[in-house]
PDB file of C-alpha atoms in Angstrom:
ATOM      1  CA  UNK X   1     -10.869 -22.703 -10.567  1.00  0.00           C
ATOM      2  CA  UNK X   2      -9.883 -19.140 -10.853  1.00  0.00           C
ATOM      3  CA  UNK X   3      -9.086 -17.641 -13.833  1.00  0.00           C
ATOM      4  CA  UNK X   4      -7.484 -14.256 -14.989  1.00  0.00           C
ATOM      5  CA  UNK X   5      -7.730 -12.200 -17.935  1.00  0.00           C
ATOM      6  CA  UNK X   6      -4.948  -9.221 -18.596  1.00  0.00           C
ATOM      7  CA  UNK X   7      -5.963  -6.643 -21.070  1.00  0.00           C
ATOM      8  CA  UNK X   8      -4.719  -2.750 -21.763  1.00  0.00           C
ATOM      9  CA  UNK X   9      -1.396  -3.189 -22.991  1.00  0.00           C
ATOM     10  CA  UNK X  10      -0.260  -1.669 -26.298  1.00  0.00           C
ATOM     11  CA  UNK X  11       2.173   0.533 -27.614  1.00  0.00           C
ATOM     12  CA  UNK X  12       3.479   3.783 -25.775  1.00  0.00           C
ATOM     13  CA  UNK X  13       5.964   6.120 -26.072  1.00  0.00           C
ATOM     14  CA  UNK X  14       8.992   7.177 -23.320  1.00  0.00           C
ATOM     15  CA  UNK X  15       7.427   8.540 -20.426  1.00  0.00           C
ATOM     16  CA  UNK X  16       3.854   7.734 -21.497  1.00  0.00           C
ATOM     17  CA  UNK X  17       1.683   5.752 -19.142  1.00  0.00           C
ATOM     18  CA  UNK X  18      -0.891   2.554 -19.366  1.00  0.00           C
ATOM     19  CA  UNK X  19      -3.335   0.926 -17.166  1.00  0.00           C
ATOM     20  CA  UNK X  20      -3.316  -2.624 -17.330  1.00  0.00           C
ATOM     21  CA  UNK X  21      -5.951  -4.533 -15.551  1.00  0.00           C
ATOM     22  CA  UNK X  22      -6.639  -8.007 -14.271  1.00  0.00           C
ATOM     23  CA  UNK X  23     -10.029  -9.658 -14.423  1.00  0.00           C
ATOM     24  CA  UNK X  24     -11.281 -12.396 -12.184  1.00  0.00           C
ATOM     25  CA  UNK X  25     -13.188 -15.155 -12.582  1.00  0.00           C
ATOM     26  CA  UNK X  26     -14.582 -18.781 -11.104  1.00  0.00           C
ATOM     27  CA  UNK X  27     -13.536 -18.177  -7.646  1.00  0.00           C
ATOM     28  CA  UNK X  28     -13.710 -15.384  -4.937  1.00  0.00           C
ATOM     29  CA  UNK X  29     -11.631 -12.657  -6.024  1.00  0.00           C
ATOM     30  CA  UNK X  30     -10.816 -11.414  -1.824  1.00  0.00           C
ATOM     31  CA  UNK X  31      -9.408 -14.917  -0.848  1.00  0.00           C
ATOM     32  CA  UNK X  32      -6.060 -14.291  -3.196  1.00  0.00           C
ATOM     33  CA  UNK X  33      -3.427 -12.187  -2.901  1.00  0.00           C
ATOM     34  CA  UNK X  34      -2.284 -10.773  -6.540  1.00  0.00           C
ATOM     35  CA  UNK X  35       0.851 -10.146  -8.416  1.00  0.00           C
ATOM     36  CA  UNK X  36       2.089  -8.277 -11.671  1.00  0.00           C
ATOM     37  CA  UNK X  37       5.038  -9.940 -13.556  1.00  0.00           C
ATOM     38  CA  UNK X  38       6.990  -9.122 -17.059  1.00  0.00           C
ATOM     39  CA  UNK X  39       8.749 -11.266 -19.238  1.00  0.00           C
ATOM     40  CA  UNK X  40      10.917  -9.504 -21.800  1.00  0.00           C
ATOM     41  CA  UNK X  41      12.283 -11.539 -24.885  1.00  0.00           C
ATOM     42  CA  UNK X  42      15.534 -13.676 -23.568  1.00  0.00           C
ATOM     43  CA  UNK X  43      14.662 -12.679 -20.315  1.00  0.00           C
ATOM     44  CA  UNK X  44      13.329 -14.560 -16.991  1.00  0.00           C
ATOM     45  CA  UNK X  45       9.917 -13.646 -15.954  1.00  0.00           C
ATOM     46  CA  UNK X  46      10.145 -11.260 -12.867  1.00  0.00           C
ATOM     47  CA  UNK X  47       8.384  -9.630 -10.423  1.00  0.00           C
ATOM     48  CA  UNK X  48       6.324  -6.039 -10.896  1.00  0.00           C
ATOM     49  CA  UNK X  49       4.524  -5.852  -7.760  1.00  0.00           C
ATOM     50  CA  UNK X  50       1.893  -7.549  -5.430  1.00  0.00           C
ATOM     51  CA  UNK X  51      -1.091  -6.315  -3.120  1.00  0.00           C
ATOM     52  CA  UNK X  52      -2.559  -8.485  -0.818  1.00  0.00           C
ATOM     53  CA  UNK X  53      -6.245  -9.406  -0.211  1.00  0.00           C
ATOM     54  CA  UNK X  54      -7.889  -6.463   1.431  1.00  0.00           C
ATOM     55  CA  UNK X  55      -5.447  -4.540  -0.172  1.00  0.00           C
ATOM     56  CA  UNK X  56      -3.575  -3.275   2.863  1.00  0.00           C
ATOM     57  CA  UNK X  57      -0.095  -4.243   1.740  1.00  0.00           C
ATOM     58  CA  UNK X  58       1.784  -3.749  -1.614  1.00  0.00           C
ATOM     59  CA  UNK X  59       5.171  -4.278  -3.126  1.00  0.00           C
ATOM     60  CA  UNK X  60       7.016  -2.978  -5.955  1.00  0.00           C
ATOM     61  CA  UNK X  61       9.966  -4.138  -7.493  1.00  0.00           C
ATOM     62  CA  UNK X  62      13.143  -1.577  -7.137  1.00  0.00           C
ATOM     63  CA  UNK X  63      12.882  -0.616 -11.295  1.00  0.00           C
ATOM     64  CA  UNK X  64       9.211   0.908 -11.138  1.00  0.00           C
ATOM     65  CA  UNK X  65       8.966   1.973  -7.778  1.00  0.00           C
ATOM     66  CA  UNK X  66       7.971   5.256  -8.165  1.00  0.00           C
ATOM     67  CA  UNK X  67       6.524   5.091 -11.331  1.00  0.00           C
ATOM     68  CA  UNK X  68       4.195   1.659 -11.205  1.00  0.00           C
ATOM     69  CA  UNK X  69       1.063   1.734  -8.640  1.00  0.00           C
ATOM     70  CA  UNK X  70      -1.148  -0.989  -7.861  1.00  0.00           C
ATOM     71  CA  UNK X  71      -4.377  -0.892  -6.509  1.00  0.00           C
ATOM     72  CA  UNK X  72      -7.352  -3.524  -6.739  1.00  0.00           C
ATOM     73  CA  UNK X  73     -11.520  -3.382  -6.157  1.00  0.00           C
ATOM     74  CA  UNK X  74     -12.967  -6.568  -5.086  1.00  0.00           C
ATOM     75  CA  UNK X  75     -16.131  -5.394  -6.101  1.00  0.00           C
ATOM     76  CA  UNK X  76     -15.357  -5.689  -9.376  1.00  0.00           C
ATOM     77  CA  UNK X  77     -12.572  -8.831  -9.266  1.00  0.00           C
ATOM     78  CA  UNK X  78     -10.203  -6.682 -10.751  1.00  0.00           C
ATOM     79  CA  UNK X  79      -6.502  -5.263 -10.174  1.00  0.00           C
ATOM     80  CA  UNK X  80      -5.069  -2.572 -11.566  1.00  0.00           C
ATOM     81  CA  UNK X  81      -1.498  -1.848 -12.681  1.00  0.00           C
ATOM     82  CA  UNK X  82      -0.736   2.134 -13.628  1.00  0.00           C
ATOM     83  CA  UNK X  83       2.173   2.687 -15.380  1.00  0.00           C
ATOM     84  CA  UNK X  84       3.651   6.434 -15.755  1.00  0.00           C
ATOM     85  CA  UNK X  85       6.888   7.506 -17.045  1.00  0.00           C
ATOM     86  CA  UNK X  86       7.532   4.358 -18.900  1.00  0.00           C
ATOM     87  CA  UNK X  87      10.729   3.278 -20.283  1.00  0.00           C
ATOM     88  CA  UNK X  88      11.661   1.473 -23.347  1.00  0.00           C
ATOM     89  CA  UNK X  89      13.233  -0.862 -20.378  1.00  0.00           C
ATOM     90  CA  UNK X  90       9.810  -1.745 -19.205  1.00  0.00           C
ATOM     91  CA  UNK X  91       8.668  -3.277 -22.705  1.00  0.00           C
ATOM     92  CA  UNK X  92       7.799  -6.794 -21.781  1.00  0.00           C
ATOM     93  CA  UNK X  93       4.925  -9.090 -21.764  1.00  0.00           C
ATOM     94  CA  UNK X  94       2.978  -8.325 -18.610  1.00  0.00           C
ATOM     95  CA  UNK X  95       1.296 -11.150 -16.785  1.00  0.00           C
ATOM     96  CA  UNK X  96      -1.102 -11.073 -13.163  1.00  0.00           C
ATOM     97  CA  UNK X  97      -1.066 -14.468 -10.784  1.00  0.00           C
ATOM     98  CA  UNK X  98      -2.871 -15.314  -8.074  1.00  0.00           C
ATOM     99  CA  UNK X  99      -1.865 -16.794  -5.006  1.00  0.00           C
ATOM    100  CA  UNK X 100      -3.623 -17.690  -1.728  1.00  0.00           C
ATOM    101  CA  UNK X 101      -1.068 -16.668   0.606  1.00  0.00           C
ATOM    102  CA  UNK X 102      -1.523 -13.806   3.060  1.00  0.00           C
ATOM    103  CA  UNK X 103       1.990 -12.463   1.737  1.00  0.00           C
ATOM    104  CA  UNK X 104       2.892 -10.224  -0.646  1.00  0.00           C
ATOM    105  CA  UNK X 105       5.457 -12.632  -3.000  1.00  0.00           C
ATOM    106  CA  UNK X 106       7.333 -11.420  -5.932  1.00  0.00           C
ATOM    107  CA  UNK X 107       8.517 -14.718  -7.020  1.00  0.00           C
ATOM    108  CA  UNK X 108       7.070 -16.682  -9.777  1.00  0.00           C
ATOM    109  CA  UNK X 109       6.858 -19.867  -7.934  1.00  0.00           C
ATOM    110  CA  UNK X 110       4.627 -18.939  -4.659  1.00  0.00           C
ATOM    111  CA  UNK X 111       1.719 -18.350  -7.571  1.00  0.00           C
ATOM    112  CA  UNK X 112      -0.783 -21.055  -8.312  1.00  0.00           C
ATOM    113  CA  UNK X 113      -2.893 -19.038 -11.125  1.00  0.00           C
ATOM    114  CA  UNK X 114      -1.837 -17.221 -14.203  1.00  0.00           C
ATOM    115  CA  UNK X 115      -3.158 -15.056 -16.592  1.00  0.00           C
ATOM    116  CA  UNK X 116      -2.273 -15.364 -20.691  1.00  0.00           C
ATOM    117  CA  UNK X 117      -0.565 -11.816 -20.403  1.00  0.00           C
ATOM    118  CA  UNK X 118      -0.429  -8.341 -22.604  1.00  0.00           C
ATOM    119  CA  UNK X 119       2.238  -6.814 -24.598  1.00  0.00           C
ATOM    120  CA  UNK X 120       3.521  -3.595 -23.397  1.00  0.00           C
ATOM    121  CA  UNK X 121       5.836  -1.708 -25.889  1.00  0.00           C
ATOM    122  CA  UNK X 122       7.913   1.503 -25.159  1.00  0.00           C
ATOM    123  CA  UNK X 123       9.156   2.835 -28.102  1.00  0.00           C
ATOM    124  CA  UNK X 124       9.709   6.093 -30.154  1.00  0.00           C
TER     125      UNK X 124
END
């Protein structure tokens, strides 16, 4: 059973930048493809951005592209999130899935694993 650990959220001020990271665990880290999602309060949860397996193949949504890159290291079952010029806008709880798919997805529902998620705050 895989599981997934967020951590490095906190609070940041307009146009600061964060590093969140996802940690793997229980299963082989290179068999899933992974993606970042936010929830903000009264909000749906929707998708950040995705990178598949080997890492070949990423997506961002429209709102951080630009700003958001992620990257992952197999090595170390992790994936990485950096976040630069943030917005009060992007202040949200931040969660990472997994998925076994060979697709990059950005919808909640093609993920089978979830991680507990970190607060990110953008504020003055």
């Amino acid at each position: 059973q895989l599981q997934l650990v967020e951590s490095g959220g906190g609070l940041v001020q307009p146009g600061g930048s964060l590093r969140l990271s996802c940690a793997a665990s229980g299963s082989p880290f290179d068999r899933y493809t992974i993606g970042w999602f936010r929830q903000a309060p009264g909000k749906e949860r929707e998708g950040v951005s995705c990178i598949t397996k080997s890492g070949g193949n990423t997506n961002y949504a429209d709102s951080v592209k630009g700003r958001f890159t992620i990257s992952r290291d197999n090595a170390k079952n992790t994936v990485y999130l950096q976040m630069n010029n943030l917005k009060p806008e992007d202040t949200a709880i931040y969660y990472c899935a997994a998925r076994r798919g060979l697709m990059c997805a950005m919808r909640t529902a093609s993920y089978d694993y979830w991680g507990q998620g970190t607060q990110v705050t953008v504020s003055s």
